[in-house]
Amino acid sequence: MLVLRNIDFLFTMSEISAIGKDLTLFNPGVMVAEPSNYTYKLLMDQIDKIKSYSGGYQGYLNEIFTRWHRIPKHMNFLKHIWNTNDEVEKETKTRVFGAESPLLYVIHYLGAKPWLCL
């Protein structure tokens, strides 16, 4: 994950806020959860009862928090390392990722991490 801009505004958002993966699921890469004993207890009480659809924390959190608030997509931009010969795609990604000042707030790398691709 690479933070490009100030994300302090997230502290003003409601619990649970996250980026929509689709119409019903969220990606918890950048997620707002208010620390509380209630939330902790909810998560711990369900840990052995709920099976994650993804086998990991994303599926588990989506099973627990079925109602959530959307954060705009450019706050947690999901990015795969790409290999493409499509010039339009290259130009678009270069413009979005190389903008000065940044258009995106957070780049959330999925799969291969650029710091491991040396």
PDB file of C-alpha atoms in Angstrom:
ATOM      1  CA  MET A   1       0.000   0.000   0.000  1.00  0.00           C
ATOM      2  CA  LEU A   2       1.328   3.415  -0.935  1.00  0.00           C
ATOM      3  CA  VAL A   3      -0.265   6.563   0.524  1.00  0.00           C
ATOM      4  CA  LEU A   4       0.076   9.497  -1.885  1.00  0.00           C
ATOM      5  CA  ARG A   5      -2.109  12.143  -0.222  1.00  0.00           C
ATOM      6  CA  ASN A   6      -3.317  13.069   3.235  1.00  0.00           C
ATOM      7  CA  ILE A   7      -6.043  10.655   4.385  1.00  0.00           C
ATOM      8  CA  ASP A   8      -6.914  12.280   7.727  1.00  0.00           C
ATOM      9  CA  PHE A   9     -10.492  12.810   6.501  1.00  0.00           C
ATOM     10  CA  LEU A  10     -11.050   9.067   6.966  1.00  0.00           C
ATOM     11  CA  PHE A  11     -11.219   9.712  10.724  1.00  0.00           C
ATOM     12  CA  THR A  12     -14.436  11.670  10.170  1.00  0.00           C
ATOM     13  CA  MET A  13     -16.176   8.816   8.335  1.00  0.00           C
ATOM     14  CA  SER A  14     -18.698   6.425   9.825  1.00  0.00           C
ATOM     15  CA  GLU A  15     -17.911   2.892  10.893  1.00  0.00           C
ATOM     16  CA  ILE A  16     -17.707   0.701   8.726  1.00  0.00           C
ATOM     17  CA  SER A  17     -16.511   2.591   5.630  1.00  0.00           C
ATOM     18  CA  ALA A  18     -14.590   0.943   2.801  1.00  0.00           C
ATOM     19  CA  ILE A  19     -14.165   0.789  -0.960  1.00  0.00           C
ATOM     20  CA  GLY A  20     -16.851  -1.174  -2.766  1.00  0.00           C
ATOM     21  CA  LYS A  21     -15.636  -4.283  -4.519  1.00  0.00           C
ATOM     22  CA  ASP A  22     -19.007  -4.633  -6.196  1.00  0.00           C
ATOM     23  CA  LEU A  23     -22.580  -3.801  -5.177  1.00  0.00           C
ATOM     24  CA  THR A  24     -22.521  -5.786  -1.930  1.00  0.00           C
ATOM     25  CA  LEU A  25     -18.902  -6.520  -0.949  1.00  0.00           C
ATOM     26  CA  PHE A  26     -16.095  -4.237   0.171  1.00  0.00           C
ATOM     27  CA  ASN A  27     -12.308  -4.366   0.046  1.00  0.00           C
ATOM     28  CA  PRO A  28     -10.892  -3.765   3.542  1.00  0.00           C
ATOM     29  CA  GLY A  29      -7.484  -2.579   2.299  1.00  0.00           C
ATOM     30  CA  VAL A  30      -8.448   0.946   3.358  1.00  0.00           C
ATOM     31  CA  MET A  31     -11.254   0.673   5.858  1.00  0.00           C
ATOM     32  CA  VAL A  32     -12.657   2.773   8.698  1.00  0.00           C
ATOM     33  CA  ALA A  33     -13.481   0.873  11.878  1.00  0.00           C
ATOM     34  CA  GLU A  34     -13.957   2.696  15.150  1.00  0.00           C
ATOM     35  CA  PRO A  35     -12.021   0.981  17.941  1.00  0.00           C
ATOM     36  CA  SER A  36     -14.499  -0.283  20.510  1.00  0.00           C
ATOM     37  CA  ASN A  37     -15.037  -3.174  22.852  1.00  0.00           C
ATOM     38  CA  TYR A  38     -18.349  -3.872  21.083  1.00  0.00           C
ATOM     39  CA  THR A  39     -16.690  -4.299  17.656  1.00  0.00           C
ATOM     40  CA  TYR A  40     -13.876  -6.377  19.131  1.00  0.00           C
ATOM     41  CA  LYS A  41     -16.364  -8.653  20.913  1.00  0.00           C
ATOM     42  CA  LEU A  42     -18.479  -8.978  17.760  1.00  0.00           C
ATOM     43  CA  LEU A  43     -15.451 -10.061  15.735  1.00  0.00           C
ATOM     44  CA  MET A  44     -14.120 -12.451  18.374  1.00  0.00           C
ATOM     45  CA  ASP A  45     -17.518 -14.033  19.137  1.00  0.00           C
ATOM     46  CA  GLN A  46     -18.023 -14.933  15.473  1.00  0.00           C
ATOM     47  CA  ILE A  47     -14.530 -16.079  14.559  1.00  0.00           C
ATOM     48  CA  ASP A  48     -15.287 -19.814  14.937  1.00  0.00           C
ATOM     49  CA  LYS A  49     -18.877 -19.571  13.671  1.00  0.00           C
ATOM     50  CA  ILE A  50     -18.500 -17.799  10.329  1.00  0.00           C
ATOM     51  CA  LYS A  51     -16.611 -19.238   7.386  1.00  0.00           C
ATOM     52  CA  SER A  52     -14.961 -16.662   5.156  1.00  0.00           C
ATOM     53  CA  TYR A  53     -16.010 -16.926   1.497  1.00  0.00           C
ATOM     54  CA  SER A  54     -12.452 -15.950   0.514  1.00  0.00           C
ATOM     55  CA  GLY A  55     -10.629 -17.977   3.143  1.00  0.00           C
ATOM     56  CA  GLY A  56      -9.157 -14.786   4.602  1.00  0.00           C
ATOM     57  CA  TYR A  57      -9.995 -11.660   6.517  1.00  0.00           C
ATOM     58  CA  GLN A  58     -11.750  -9.932   3.585  1.00  0.00           C
ATOM     59  CA  GLY A  59     -14.451 -12.570   3.368  1.00  0.00           C
ATOM     60  CA  TYR A  60     -14.801 -12.735   7.151  1.00  0.00           C
ATOM     61  CA  LEU A  61     -15.230  -8.966   7.508  1.00  0.00           C
ATOM     62  CA  ASN A  62     -17.795  -8.922   4.688  1.00  0.00           C
ATOM     63  CA  GLU A  63     -19.768 -11.661   6.426  1.00  0.00           C
ATOM     64  CA  ILE A  64     -19.776  -9.699   9.712  1.00  0.00           C
ATOM     65  CA  PHE A  65     -20.322  -6.180   8.389  1.00  0.00           C
ATOM     66  CA  THR A  66     -23.129  -6.505   5.861  1.00  0.00           C
ATOM     67  CA  ARG A  67     -24.026  -2.802   6.115  1.00  0.00           C
ATOM     68  CA  TRP A  68     -21.250  -0.350   5.349  1.00  0.00           C
ATOM     69  CA  HIS A  69     -20.554   3.101   3.884  1.00  0.00           C
ATOM     70  CA  ARG A  70     -18.721   3.658   0.613  1.00  0.00           C
ATOM     71  CA  ILE A  71     -15.425   5.476   0.327  1.00  0.00           C
ATOM     72  CA  PRO A  72     -14.796   6.868  -3.202  1.00  0.00           C
ATOM     73  CA  LYS A  73     -12.670   4.527  -5.339  1.00  0.00           C
ATOM     74  CA  HIS A  74      -9.784   6.959  -5.756  1.00  0.00           C
ATOM     75  CA  MET A  75      -9.204   6.725  -1.984  1.00  0.00           C
ATOM     76  CA  ASN A  76      -8.076   3.075  -2.265  1.00  0.00           C
ATOM     77  CA  PHE A  77      -7.124   2.361  -5.849  1.00  0.00           C
ATOM     78  CA  LEU A  78      -6.636  -1.383  -6.355  1.00  0.00           C
ATOM     79  CA  LYS A  79      -3.672  -1.965  -8.628  1.00  0.00           C
ATOM     80  CA  HIS A  80      -2.190  -5.040 -10.201  1.00  0.00           C
ATOM     81  CA  ILE A  81       1.293  -5.038 -11.703  1.00  0.00           C
ATOM     82  CA  TRP A  82       0.506  -5.025 -15.391  1.00  0.00           C
ATOM     83  CA  ASN A  83       2.225  -6.173 -18.521  1.00  0.00           C
ATOM     84  CA  THR A  84       0.527  -4.680 -21.520  1.00  0.00           C
ATOM     85  CA  ASN A  85       1.294  -3.598 -25.037  1.00  0.00           C
ATOM     86  CA  ASP A  86      -1.903  -1.512 -25.248  1.00  0.00           C
ATOM     87  CA  GLU A  87      -0.690   2.076 -25.690  1.00  0.00           C
ATOM     88  CA  VAL A  88      -3.999   3.633 -24.551  1.00  0.00           C
ATOM     89  CA  GLU A  89      -3.923   1.622 -21.320  1.00  0.00           C
ATOM     90  CA  LYS A  90      -0.255   2.542 -20.756  1.00  0.00           C
ATOM     91  CA  GLU A  91      -0.975   6.251 -21.300  1.00  0.00           C
ATOM     92  CA  THR A  92      -4.003   6.205 -18.967  1.00  0.00           C
ATOM     93  CA  LYS A  93      -2.141   4.424 -16.172  1.00  0.00           C
ATOM     94  CA  THR A  94       0.917   6.668 -16.584  1.00  0.00           C
ATOM     95  CA  ARG A  95      -1.320   9.757 -16.322  1.00  0.00           C
ATOM     96  CA  VAL A  96      -3.196   8.470 -13.258  1.00  0.00           C
ATOM     97  CA  PHE A  97      -0.179   7.098 -11.386  1.00  0.00           C
ATOM     98  CA  GLY A  98       2.265   9.797 -12.390  1.00  0.00           C
ATOM     99  CA  ALA A  99       0.079  12.862 -11.834  1.00  0.00           C
ATOM    100  CA  GLU A 100       1.625  15.763  -9.947  1.00  0.00           C
ATOM    101  CA  SER A 101      -0.079  16.400  -7.564  1.00  0.00           C
ATOM    102  CA  PRO A 102      -1.518  12.902  -7.196  1.00  0.00           C
ATOM    103  CA  LEU A 103      -5.065  12.130  -8.359  1.00  0.00           C
ATOM    104  CA  LEU A 104      -5.167   9.054  -6.137  1.00  0.00           C
ATOM    105  CA  TYR A 105      -4.976   8.919  -2.356  1.00  0.00           C
ATOM    106  CA  VAL A 106      -3.839   5.322  -1.782  1.00  0.00           C
ATOM    107  CA  ILE A 107      -2.548   2.685  -4.184  1.00  0.00           C
ATOM    108  CA  HIS A 108      -3.329  -0.783  -2.861  1.00  0.00           C
ATOM    109  CA  TYR A 109      -1.164  -3.320  -4.675  1.00  0.00           C
ATOM    110  CA  LEU A 110      -2.789  -6.694  -5.333  1.00  0.00           C
ATOM    111  CA  GLY A 111      -0.761  -9.755  -6.239  1.00  0.00           C
ATOM    112  CA  ALA A 112       2.850  -8.924  -7.081  1.00  0.00           C
ATOM    113  CA  LYS A 113       4.313  -6.072  -5.023  1.00  0.00           C
ATOM    114  CA  PRO A 114       6.571  -3.638  -6.909  1.00  0.00           C
ATOM    115  CA  TRP A 115       9.127  -3.650  -4.097  1.00  0.00           C
ATOM    116  CA  LEU A 116       9.494  -7.416  -4.542  1.00  0.00           C
ATOM    117  CA  CYS A 117       9.863  -7.276  -8.346  1.00  0.00           C
ATOM    118  CA  LEU A 118      13.492  -6.155  -8.408  1.00  0.00           C
TER     119      LEU A 118
END
